[in-house]
Amino acid sequence: MALRRLLLFAAALAAAAAPAAAFYLPGLAPVNFCEAGKEKPECKSGIELFVNRLDSVESVLPYEYTAFDFCQAEGKKRPSENLGQVLFGERIEPSPYRFTFNKKETCKSVCTKTYDTTKPEDKQKLDFLKKSMLLNYQHHWIVDNMPVTWCYDVEDGQRFCNPGFPIGCYITEDGRPKDACVINSEFHEKDTFYIFNHVDIKIYYHVVENEALGARLVAAKLEPKSYKHTHVDNPDCSGVPMDISNKASGEVKIAYTYSVTFQEEKSIRWASRWDYILESMPHTHIQWFSIMNSLVIVLFLSGMVAMIMLRTLHKDIARYNQMDSTEDAQEEFGWKLVHGDIFRPPRKGMLLSVFLGSGTQILIMTFVTLFFACLGFLSPANRGALMTCAVVLWVLLGTPAGYVAARFYKSFGGEKWKTNVLLTSFLCPGIVFADFFIMNLILWGEGSSAAIPFGTLVAILALWFCISVPLTFIGAYFGFKKNAIEHPVRTNQIPRQIPEQSFYTKPLPGIIMGGILPFGCIFIQLFFILNSIWSHQMYYMFGFLFLVFIILVITCSEATILLCYFHLCAEDYHWQWRSFLTSGFTAVYFLIYAIHYFFSKLQITGTASTILYFGYTMIMVLIFFLFTGTIGFFACFWFVTKIYSVVKVD
C-alpha cells in the first residue's frame, strides 16, 4: 500500500513539475461551454463548482469542507492534488452545486440540515459552526479553475473582490456587529449568529470569436445572503435572515439555496480573467511607488558602495605594488599585512562548509523558482505549482550542495569527509523536517486540513532519502576528488596576533550593521509575502520579487565586502564566519519583523495557532539565514581572493 502511494505520488510530482510545456500561460488550457442540447466533444454544458478548504485570518488552522456540516456531493470523485497543494493544505472537493451553461436558476434548494440541540452529536456540529462564524472562517469556491469572488465597495469608491466569503457572522452581546454582519442592517439581534445559507452567483462569459466553440468563463462572482426559509421544501428566498441565537435550544433547521445568472462580458478575454481579482487585492495598487522607491534607493546605495570600494582598493593596490624597500613595507599597515593568515582555516570549518552547501542548494532553488514564476508558469491560476517546483528543485539540487560543502571543507584542511557529507545531507534538512513534523502533529491533533497525510510524509522522506541524499553523495564525491582550492598567497605556520579592535571593528557590531541594508530592500515585499501566507491573499508580483531578489544578492554582497574590507584594514583576518554571519544576520531582522507583523497586523487567537505561526516562521528564518549567509560568504571569498592575487608578496 505504501509503495503504491509512493508511486502515485511520484507520478503526481512528475505531472505537477512540468505544467508549463502543456498548458497555455499563465495557467491551464481553456474550457469551452455551450448551452444544453448544443454539446460537442470540445464544448460542454455542465459547469462544476468545487469547494476548497475553509480558512480564517484569526486562526492558522484551515479545515476541509467536509469538516463542517454543509451540503455534501454524493458519489463524486475529488480531483487529484499536486504536492504543492497538499503541503499548503488545499483540499479541493466536488460540491452539490451544479449549473448548466446559460440556464438561469432562482432560489434552487441544495439541502436542509436539521439540528436537535438535545442530541450531543447535533449540538457539537452546531457549536463547531458557531465557533467558525465567530472566527470568521471563509468559504473558497472554484468554478473553471477560477475563484468565485465576493465583490463589495470599500472606502474611497474602491471595489474589493475577495476570493472567498464568510460562513456567517456574529452580533455581540452588546449589539456590536462583527465582520460581515455590517453589510445588513437586519442583522441586529444581540448574541446571535447569522449564517449565509443562500448565494446569488453571477457567471460572466466571453463568446469565442471566429470559432464555433461556444463560450469561455471569464469571471464568477457571488453575493452571500441569509434567509430563514418559511417553506423549506419550496423556498422563495425572501423574509427575515437565518438567525441562530447563542442561547437557543430545541430544533434548528438551516436550508441551503442558491440562484445563478449568466451574463456575456465582451471586454474581458479569457487570458486576462484573473486581472480583476489581482488588481483589487488590498495594499497592492498603493505600494507600486513604494516598491520602486525602495529599489532606487538600494541601487543608489549599492552604486555608492561599489564606487568607494573600487576607488579605495585601486589606490591601495597601486601604492603597495609601487613599494620597493622593506622599510616602506614595514611602515605600512592594513589588509596587506595579514596576507599570511587570510586563508587560515576557520574554527568550526565543518559546520561552515555544511551551511555553505545547504545555502547553495537554497540559492539556486530560489533563483530558478522565481525565474519560472516571472515567466508565468507558477501563477495563482496554476494551483500549488510554486511549492511543487520549489520542493522538486530542492530535491534535485543535492549535487551542488554536496560539491560545494566538500570543496570548501577540503580547502579548510578537513579530512572527515564521511561526517561532512552526512551532515550536508541531514543537518539543515533534518532541522526543517523535525520542525515541520512537530507542526504537523499539532495540525493532526486539531483536525486541520493543513495536516499532511501520513502517506505524503512517507513520500517526502522517500524523496529526501532516495533522491536528495544520493545526489548529495555524488556531489561530495566529485568535490573531494578535485584538488583543494588554490589560494593566491601562502599561509604562515604561526598565526599573527590581532591588535586591539575598536568598537566598530569588533565582530558583533559589524554583524548587526551588516544586515540592515539587505533587510531594507526586502521588507516591503516581505509584507506582501506574509500577507499571502497568513492573511490568505494571492501573491502575484513575481516580477518585482525577482528584481528584489537580484537587489538582495547585490546588497548582501556589497555590504559584506565593505565590512570585510574594514576588518582586514584593522588587521583582523577572521573573515570566513564573519562574512557568513554579516549577511546572514538579515534573517534576525526578518524574525523581528515577523514578530512585529504577528502582533500588529494579525488577529490570530489560540495557543495552537500561535505555536504554528512561530514554528513555520522559524523554518523560513533558517532557510533565509542559510540563503543570505551563503551570498555574503561567496562575495567575500571572491573579494579576498581577488585583492590578494593582484598585490606583490615577497
XYZ file of C-alpha atoms in Angstrom:
650
model
C 0.000 0.000 0.000
C 2.793 2.381 0.966
C 4.683 1.538 -2.240
C 1.554 2.145 -4.336
C 1.085 5.542 -2.649
C 4.710 6.407 -3.285
C 4.404 5.527 -6.980
C 1.197 7.536 -7.310
C 2.862 10.422 -5.522
C 5.878 10.294 -7.852
C 3.529 10.323 -10.859
C 1.683 13.329 -9.454
C 5.019 15.042 -8.891
C 6.087 14.449 -12.480
C 2.784 15.831 -13.745
C 2.953 18.860 -11.480
C 6.594 19.669 -12.063
C 6.210 20.368 -15.776
C 2.858 22.038 -16.425
C 4.357 24.842 -18.439
C 5.004 22.919 -21.639
C 1.478 21.582 -21.933
C -0.709 24.490 -20.914
C -1.486 27.986 -22.002
C 0.280 30.595 -19.889
C -0.266 31.579 -17.133
C -2.329 28.600 -16.008
C -4.363 25.863 -17.617
C -5.898 25.267 -21.042
C -9.274 26.968 -21.664
C -12.539 25.030 -21.407
C -15.405 25.827 -23.783
C -19.069 25.794 -22.743
C -22.291 25.518 -24.803
C -25.956 25.667 -23.953
C -27.791 22.419 -23.175
C -28.624 20.492 -26.359
C -25.704 22.000 -28.307
C -22.907 19.987 -26.720
C -19.917 18.810 -28.775
C -16.786 16.848 -27.802
C -14.889 20.134 -27.403
C -17.777 22.008 -25.808
C -19.785 21.001 -22.713
C -22.856 22.428 -21.000
C -22.380 21.319 -17.386
C -20.449 23.607 -15.044
C -18.973 22.060 -11.900
C -18.393 24.044 -8.743
C -15.609 22.806 -6.483
C -15.046 23.736 -2.838
C -11.651 24.262 -1.205
C -10.592 24.299 2.429
C -12.021 26.981 4.733
C -9.622 29.351 6.472
C -9.588 32.414 8.689
C -7.298 35.369 9.355
C -7.989 34.807 13.075
C -6.665 31.246 13.047
C -3.777 29.439 11.359
C -5.856 26.228 11.269
C -7.669 25.605 7.958
C -10.370 22.931 7.778
C -11.685 20.758 4.985
C -15.162 21.474 3.641
C -16.286 18.055 4.918
C -15.303 19.009 8.481
C -18.380 21.256 8.520
C -21.954 20.074 8.299
C -22.640 21.672 4.907
C -24.382 20.114 1.898
C -22.184 17.321 0.527
C -21.745 15.965 -3.003
C -22.697 12.317 -3.071
C -20.681 9.834 -5.107
C -18.437 12.441 -6.776
C -14.704 11.779 -7.011
C -12.434 14.501 -5.666
C -9.822 15.878 -8.095
C -6.185 14.882 -7.585
C -3.893 17.426 -5.932
C -0.244 18.080 -6.613
C 2.472 18.202 -3.955
C 2.260 21.963 -3.506
C -1.477 21.844 -2.838
C -1.042 19.074 -0.266
C 1.752 20.951 1.540
C -0.280 24.179 1.589
C -3.304 22.333 2.949
C -5.542 22.821 -0.089
C -8.295 20.207 -0.150
C -10.390 20.649 -3.285
C -13.593 18.613 -3.327
C -16.706 18.389 -5.525
C -19.770 20.275 -4.359
C -23.539 19.679 -4.709
C -23.833 22.994 -6.587
C -24.227 22.237 -10.324
C -25.113 24.610 -13.149
C -25.996 24.372 -16.813
C -24.364 26.974 -19.039
C -26.621 29.995 -19.713
C -29.522 28.493 -17.724
C -30.891 30.771 -15.037
C -31.835 29.256 -11.674
C -33.727 31.095 -8.917
C -33.719 30.046 -5.273
C -32.874 26.426 -6.001
C -32.718 24.181 -2.954
C -29.489 22.269 -2.272
C -30.206 20.556 1.043
C -31.608 21.145 4.516
C -29.710 20.495 7.736
C -31.620 19.872 10.961
C -30.045 20.096 14.413
C -31.616 18.909 17.638
C -29.683 20.655 20.432
C -30.767 17.970 22.901
C -28.638 15.447 20.984
C -24.875 15.725 21.764
C -23.837 14.938 18.173
C -26.076 17.640 16.663
C -25.104 20.147 19.340
C -21.413 19.515 18.624
C -21.921 20.145 14.884
C -23.848 23.363 15.549
C -21.288 24.583 18.091
C -18.464 23.990 15.580
C -20.418 26.023 13.021
C -20.905 28.841 15.560
C -17.212 28.831 16.515
C -16.259 29.048 12.841
C -18.573 32.048 12.337
C -17.094 33.676 15.450
C -13.576 33.264 13.978
C -14.795 34.484 10.549
C -13.951 31.336 8.576
C -14.256 31.822 4.810
C -15.546 29.567 2.029
C -13.353 29.233 -1.075
C -15.255 28.075 -4.132
C -13.831 27.357 -7.579
C -15.513 27.449 -10.994
C -13.444 26.526 -14.075
C -10.219 26.777 -12.010
C -11.152 30.343 -11.076
C -12.028 31.571 -7.567
C -15.633 32.598 -7.044
C -15.237 36.110 -5.651
C -17.330 38.265 -3.364
C -17.034 41.869 -4.580
C -18.095 44.771 -2.393
C -17.451 48.501 -2.094
C -14.878 49.831 0.346
C -13.806 53.374 1.223
C -12.706 55.912 -1.436
C -15.032 54.388 -4.038
C -12.796 51.326 -4.417
C -14.285 47.926 -5.152
C -12.625 44.968 -3.482
C -13.036 41.401 -4.749
C -12.325 38.819 -2.067
C -11.592 35.261 -3.304
C -13.783 33.881 -0.536
C -16.861 34.668 1.502
C -17.752 34.088 5.171
C -19.820 31.228 6.589
C -21.734 33.761 8.621
C -21.232 36.429 11.254
C -21.976 37.274 14.869
C -23.682 40.115 16.751
C -22.053 40.507 20.168
C -23.889 40.632 23.495
C -23.686 44.427 23.480
C -25.208 44.599 19.968
C -21.984 45.263 18.048
C -21.844 43.611 14.581
C -18.674 41.599 13.923
C -17.050 41.160 10.497
C -19.622 40.629 7.692
C -22.618 41.483 9.910
C -22.076 45.150 8.997
C -23.413 44.521 5.452
C -27.052 44.122 6.532
C -28.988 46.311 8.973
C -31.387 43.412 9.600
C -28.593 41.646 11.485
C -29.312 43.267 14.862
C -30.311 40.610 17.422
C -27.816 40.537 20.309
C -25.706 37.440 20.983
C -26.901 35.910 17.722
C -25.235 34.211 14.771
C -26.422 34.829 11.194
C -25.480 32.137 8.683
C -25.135 32.840 4.957
C -27.245 29.964 3.694
C -28.036 31.451 0.265
C -25.735 32.683 -2.513
C -26.551 34.716 -5.608
C -23.993 33.589 -8.184
C -23.322 35.537 -11.360
C -21.141 33.933 -14.033
C -19.660 36.067 -16.805
C -18.665 34.523 -20.108
C -16.897 35.605 -23.278
C -18.037 34.174 -26.638
C -15.096 32.777 -28.587
C -14.583 34.912 -31.702
C -14.257 33.410 -35.207
C -14.813 29.910 -33.831
C -17.906 27.831 -33.298
C -16.586 26.696 -29.931
C -19.143 28.298 -27.652
C -18.041 30.472 -24.750
C -15.371 30.661 -22.052
C -15.950 31.698 -18.452
C -14.127 34.910 -17.505
C -15.491 35.732 -14.018
C -17.617 34.232 -11.264
C -18.988 36.474 -8.534
C -21.405 35.835 -5.723
C -23.243 37.657 -3.006
C -23.845 35.782 0.261
C -27.278 36.223 1.847
C -29.168 34.917 4.822
C -32.824 33.765 4.681
C -34.987 31.908 7.168
C -36.975 29.953 4.603
C -40.572 29.577 5.766
C -41.246 26.772 3.285
C -38.138 24.622 3.302
C -39.454 22.291 0.556
C -40.392 25.227 -1.696
C -38.065 28.136 -0.767
C -38.736 31.641 -2.104
C -35.574 33.410 -0.817
C -37.360 36.204 0.976
C -38.114 37.178 4.524
C -36.031 37.613 7.658
C -32.388 36.460 7.978
C -31.496 32.987 9.249
C -30.541 33.673 12.854
C -29.175 31.187 15.392
C -29.360 32.540 18.921
C -26.443 31.605 21.141
C -28.894 30.595 23.862
C -31.394 28.851 21.575
C -32.413 25.281 22.286
C -34.612 22.767 20.548
C -34.652 22.145 16.789
C -32.737 24.363 14.324
C -33.322 23.983 10.570
C -30.949 25.514 8.020
C -31.986 25.307 4.350
C -29.183 25.979 1.822
C -30.189 27.524 -1.519
C -28.641 29.305 -4.482
C -29.545 31.405 -7.515
C -27.387 31.610 -10.652
C -27.441 34.003 -13.604
C -25.225 34.338 -16.671
C -24.026 37.493 -18.398
C -21.934 37.985 -21.516
C -18.824 40.082 -20.922
C -17.179 41.252 -24.141
C -14.448 43.385 -22.571
C -12.689 40.597 -20.609
C -10.674 37.991 -22.511
C -10.088 34.510 -21.126
C -6.320 35.086 -20.859
C -6.802 38.132 -18.596
C -9.692 36.867 -16.497
C -7.674 36.945 -13.240
C -6.895 40.651 -13.586
C -9.962 41.962 -11.773
C -9.126 39.799 -8.723
C -5.436 40.694 -8.599
C -5.933 44.411 -9.206
C -8.376 44.699 -6.324
C -6.196 42.959 -3.757
C -5.716 45.291 -0.764
C -2.462 47.200 -0.279
C -1.151 46.364 -3.761
C -2.016 49.284 -6.022
C -0.855 51.831 -3.422
C 2.510 50.074 -2.967
C 3.906 50.267 -6.511
C 5.562 53.609 -5.902
C 6.949 52.437 -2.539
C 8.479 49.336 -4.119
C 10.090 51.327 -6.928
C 11.323 53.911 -4.431
C 12.909 51.185 -2.316
C 14.621 49.648 -5.337
C 16.002 53.001 -6.499
C 17.399 53.775 -3.027
C 19.019 50.352 -2.762
C 20.502 50.635 -6.252
C 21.873 54.068 -5.395
C 23.441 52.792 -2.154
C 24.855 49.770 -3.964
C 26.417 52.070 -6.558
C 27.945 54.232 -3.835
C 29.390 51.194 -2.032
C 30.816 49.827 -5.273
C 32.371 53.193 -6.183
C 34.004 53.640 -2.753
C 35.354 50.103 -2.797
C 36.780 50.339 -6.301
C 38.440 53.737 -5.775
C 39.911 52.905 -2.344
C 41.132 49.478 -3.384
C 42.601 50.779 -6.620
C 44.713 53.303 -4.658
C 45.754 50.676 -2.061
C 46.849 48.144 -4.660
C 48.695 50.753 -6.709
C 50.524 52.020 -3.576
C 51.516 48.527 -2.373
C 52.744 47.446 -5.805
C 54.968 50.547 -6.108
C 56.867 49.757 -2.862
C 60.431 48.586 -3.323
C 62.123 48.742 0.057
C 61.430 46.535 3.056
C 61.412 49.645 5.251
C 58.417 51.019 3.294
C 56.606 47.740 3.708
C 57.249 47.672 7.442
C 55.812 51.173 7.791
C 52.643 50.068 6.049
C 49.654 48.726 7.864
C 46.308 47.365 6.844
C 44.983 44.495 4.853
C 48.267 43.537 3.139
C 49.943 42.706 6.457
C 47.573 39.779 7.080
C 48.292 38.070 3.719
C 49.977 35.176 5.542
C 46.837 34.485 7.631
C 43.967 35.476 5.344
C 43.346 31.908 4.140
C 43.900 30.272 7.521
C 41.137 27.657 8.054
C 38.315 28.974 10.252
C 37.206 27.442 13.522
C 34.264 25.044 13.085
C 35.117 24.700 9.387
C 32.978 21.557 9.162
C 29.815 23.435 10.190
C 30.583 26.379 7.889
C 31.085 24.099 4.874
C 27.786 22.299 5.630
C 25.959 25.645 5.871
C 27.514 26.728 2.560
C 26.376 23.522 0.851
C 22.785 23.891 2.089
C 22.815 27.620 1.310
C 23.934 26.951 -2.277
C 21.073 24.481 -2.691
C 18.549 27.082 -1.457
C 20.114 29.901 -3.515
C 19.865 28.014 -6.832
C 16.378 26.722 -5.955
C 15.135 30.259 -5.219
C 16.624 31.706 -8.393
C 15.150 29.039 -10.700
C 11.726 29.084 -8.963
C 11.443 32.878 -9.230
C 12.628 32.784 -12.842
C 9.848 30.337 -13.769
C 7.355 32.379 -11.726
C 8.317 35.507 -13.716
C 7.546 33.657 -16.950
C 4.036 32.928 -15.648
C 4.368 29.179 -15.145
C 3.770 29.451 -11.391
C 0.931 31.978 -11.368
C -2.008 31.733 -8.903
C -4.044 30.097 -11.707
C -1.715 27.095 -11.565
C -2.562 25.937 -8.053
C 0.253 24.502 -5.951
C 2.806 24.852 -8.768
C 5.074 27.254 -6.843
C 5.544 24.937 -3.868
C 5.815 21.853 -6.079
C 8.521 23.492 -8.198
C 10.490 24.592 -5.114
C 10.409 21.135 -3.480
C 11.315 19.266 -6.687
C 14.203 21.657 -7.354
C 15.469 21.321 -3.785
C 15.475 17.519 -4.102
C 17.300 17.623 -7.446
C 19.897 20.162 -6.262
C 21.566 17.823 -3.784
C 24.596 17.519 -6.096
C 25.710 21.191 -5.924
C 25.116 21.127 -2.140
C 27.434 18.138 -1.679
C 30.004 19.524 -4.114
C 30.259 22.988 -2.506
C 30.379 21.557 1.036
C 33.119 19.084 0.055
C 35.213 21.640 -1.853
C 35.274 24.168 0.961
C 35.732 21.553 3.687
C 38.755 20.212 1.805
C 40.137 23.738 1.350
C 39.731 24.255 5.132
C 42.023 21.246 5.618
C 39.265 18.906 6.788
C 39.684 15.150 6.454
C 36.447 13.731 7.930
C 34.719 13.548 4.559
C 32.112 10.998 5.678
C 30.929 13.241 8.517
C 30.873 16.214 6.145
C 28.672 14.579 3.522
C 26.316 13.113 6.147
C 25.882 16.492 7.854
C 25.294 18.181 4.484
C 22.600 15.621 3.698
C 20.848 15.598 7.058
C 21.650 18.576 9.331
C 19.720 21.527 7.838
C 17.031 19.419 6.061
C 16.655 17.426 9.297
C 16.056 20.570 11.393
C 13.455 21.789 8.875
C 11.739 18.389 8.714
C 11.713 17.992 12.535
C 10.097 21.430 12.940
C 7.658 20.645 10.130
C 6.777 17.265 11.698
C 6.081 18.840 15.117
C 3.832 21.445 13.454
C 2.113 18.627 11.586
C 1.435 16.769 14.844
C -0.302 19.896 16.187
C -2.361 20.148 12.980
C -3.275 16.454 13.256
C -4.323 16.991 16.861
C -6.529 19.944 15.854
C -8.085 18.020 12.938
C -6.942 20.662 10.425
C -6.891 20.113 6.657
C -3.347 21.552 6.613
C -2.098 18.360 8.307
C -0.041 16.393 5.790
C -1.339 12.814 5.352
C 0.974 10.075 6.610
C 1.442 8.692 3.092
C 2.630 12.089 1.830
C 5.087 12.383 4.738
C 6.500 8.969 3.801
C 6.745 10.095 0.162
C 8.602 13.299 1.165
C 11.024 11.223 3.258
C 11.472 8.887 0.279
C 12.290 11.853 -1.987
C 14.799 13.072 0.590
C 16.485 9.726 1.325
C 16.197 8.127 -2.126
C 16.935 11.120 -4.393
C 18.375 14.108 -2.493
C 20.824 12.156 -0.279
C 22.339 10.047 -3.128
C 22.714 13.207 -5.246
C 24.467 14.926 -2.302
C 26.863 11.961 -2.036
C 27.593 12.177 -5.791
C 28.316 15.918 -5.493
C 30.551 15.338 -2.458
C 32.433 12.582 -4.311
C 33.356 14.947 -7.150
C 34.104 17.738 -4.661
C 36.574 15.653 -2.643
C 38.090 14.155 -5.802
C 39.172 17.595 -7.036
C 42.285 19.284 -5.651
C 41.804 21.774 -2.820
C 41.118 25.369 -3.863
C 44.424 27.099 -4.663
C 44.909 30.338 -2.775
C 46.927 33.227 -4.236
C 49.100 33.573 -1.078
C 50.691 31.049 1.286
C 49.511 30.683 4.879
C 52.123 31.208 7.634
C 52.656 28.437 10.173
C 52.374 30.771 13.192
C 49.160 32.832 13.411
C 49.583 36.611 13.507
C 48.391 38.368 16.647
C 45.308 40.503 16.042
C 45.661 44.021 17.508
C 43.090 45.527 19.882
C 39.969 46.383 17.883
C 37.822 49.476 18.106
C 34.108 49.102 18.883
C 33.093 49.345 15.208
C 35.532 46.686 14.002
C 34.593 44.137 16.657
C 32.636 41.148 15.315
C 29.191 41.736 16.837
C 28.622 45.424 15.880
C 29.771 44.711 12.317
C 27.475 41.675 12.005
C 24.487 43.637 13.373
C 25.129 46.570 10.998
C 25.630 44.253 8.011
C 22.028 43.005 7.945
C 20.354 46.437 7.946
C 20.853 47.360 4.278
C 19.769 43.965 2.816
C 16.687 43.945 5.038
C 15.852 47.480 3.901
C 15.422 46.302 0.323
C 13.100 43.388 1.113
C 10.796 44.490 3.909
C 8.056 45.846 1.592
C 7.961 42.599 -0.379
C 8.105 40.769 2.943
C 4.824 42.427 3.915
C 3.145 41.096 0.749
C 4.603 37.608 1.218
C 3.488 37.395 4.857
C 0.055 38.662 3.785
C -0.219 35.917 1.183
C 0.740 33.243 3.731
C -1.123 34.360 6.841
C -3.892 36.652 5.547
C -4.757 34.277 2.664
C -4.210 36.838 -0.081
C -2.919 35.929 -3.516
C 0.678 36.803 -4.313
C 1.337 37.521 -7.958
C 4.069 40.207 -8.147
C 6.817 37.780 -9.109
C 8.454 40.279 -11.456
C 9.067 42.657 -8.566
C 10.059 39.787 -6.294
C 12.666 38.571 -8.799
C 14.026 42.111 -9.091
C 14.166 42.399 -5.283
C 15.922 39.004 -5.176
C 18.656 40.297 -7.515
C 18.938 43.520 -5.488
C 19.159 41.471 -2.270
C 22.022 39.397 -3.707
C 23.879 42.564 -4.778
C 23.248 44.355 -1.469
C 24.259 41.366 0.690
C 27.424 41.005 -1.376
C 28.455 44.650 -1.275
C 27.599 45.247 2.395
C 29.601 42.157 3.379
C 32.560 43.103 1.164
C 32.616 46.637 2.568
C 32.648 45.441 6.197
C 35.155 42.708 5.341
C 37.492 45.355 3.898
C 37.255 47.482 7.064
C 38.059 44.475 9.246
C 41.039 43.498 7.092
C 42.333 47.080 7.320
C 42.107 46.681 11.106
C 44.317 43.555 10.690
C 41.547 41.118 11.666
C 41.802 38.176 9.278
C 38.900 36.060 10.666
C 36.635 36.796 7.715
C 35.033 33.434 6.909
C 32.428 33.131 9.665
C 32.052 36.889 9.895
C 31.151 37.225 6.203
C 28.576 34.437 6.543
C 27.022 35.918 9.683
C 27.102 39.537 8.454
C 24.665 38.977 5.613
C 23.000 36.059 7.422
C 22.003 38.468 10.210
C 19.345 39.768 7.808
C 17.373 36.705 8.932
C 17.317 38.062 12.504
C 15.711 41.278 11.227
C 13.289 39.069 9.296
C 12.384 37.311 12.573
C 11.899 40.634 14.391
C 9.656 41.859 11.563
C 7.644 38.594 11.646
C 7.082 39.065 15.405
C 6.009 42.685 14.799
C 3.698 41.532 11.988
C 2.100 38.937 14.276
C 1.236 41.439 16.994
C 0.368 44.457 14.819
C -1.303 43.014 11.685
C -2.831 39.653 12.606
C -5.782 38.862 14.839
C -4.669 35.283 15.456
C -6.046 33.784 18.656
C -5.438 30.437 20.305
C -2.328 28.658 21.567
C -2.163 26.171 18.670
C -2.335 28.923 16.027
C 0.376 30.950 17.810
C 2.711 27.928 18.045
C 2.087 27.127 14.377
C 2.824 30.712 13.301
C 6.169 30.849 15.087
C 7.035 27.243 14.190
C 6.632 27.896 10.463
C 8.335 31.294 10.838
C 11.432 29.605 12.317
C 11.647 27.356 9.226
C 11.532 30.452 6.979
C 14.137 32.239 9.137
C 16.554 29.264 8.975
C 16.185 28.997 5.193
C 16.681 32.759 4.829
C 19.739 32.655 7.145
C 21.443 29.973 5.040
C 20.474 31.729 1.805
C 21.778 35.215 2.736
C 24.797 33.904 4.651
C 25.962 31.911 1.626
C 25.677 35.003 -0.595
C 27.839 37.003 1.854
C 30.493 34.285 2.119
C 30.829 33.748 -1.630
C 31.061 37.514 -2.232
C 33.745 37.876 0.432
C 35.642 34.813 -0.787
C 35.729 36.231 -4.314
C 36.786 39.662 -2.990
C 39.589 38.336 -0.761
C 40.920 36.015 -3.496
C 40.832 38.885 -5.997
C 42.648 41.517 -3.933
C 45.394 39.181 -2.670
C 46.039 37.887 -6.181
C 46.925 41.344 -7.551
C 49.440 42.506 -4.913
C 53.144 41.670 -4.865
C 54.011 39.495 -1.885
C 57.624 38.666 -1.136
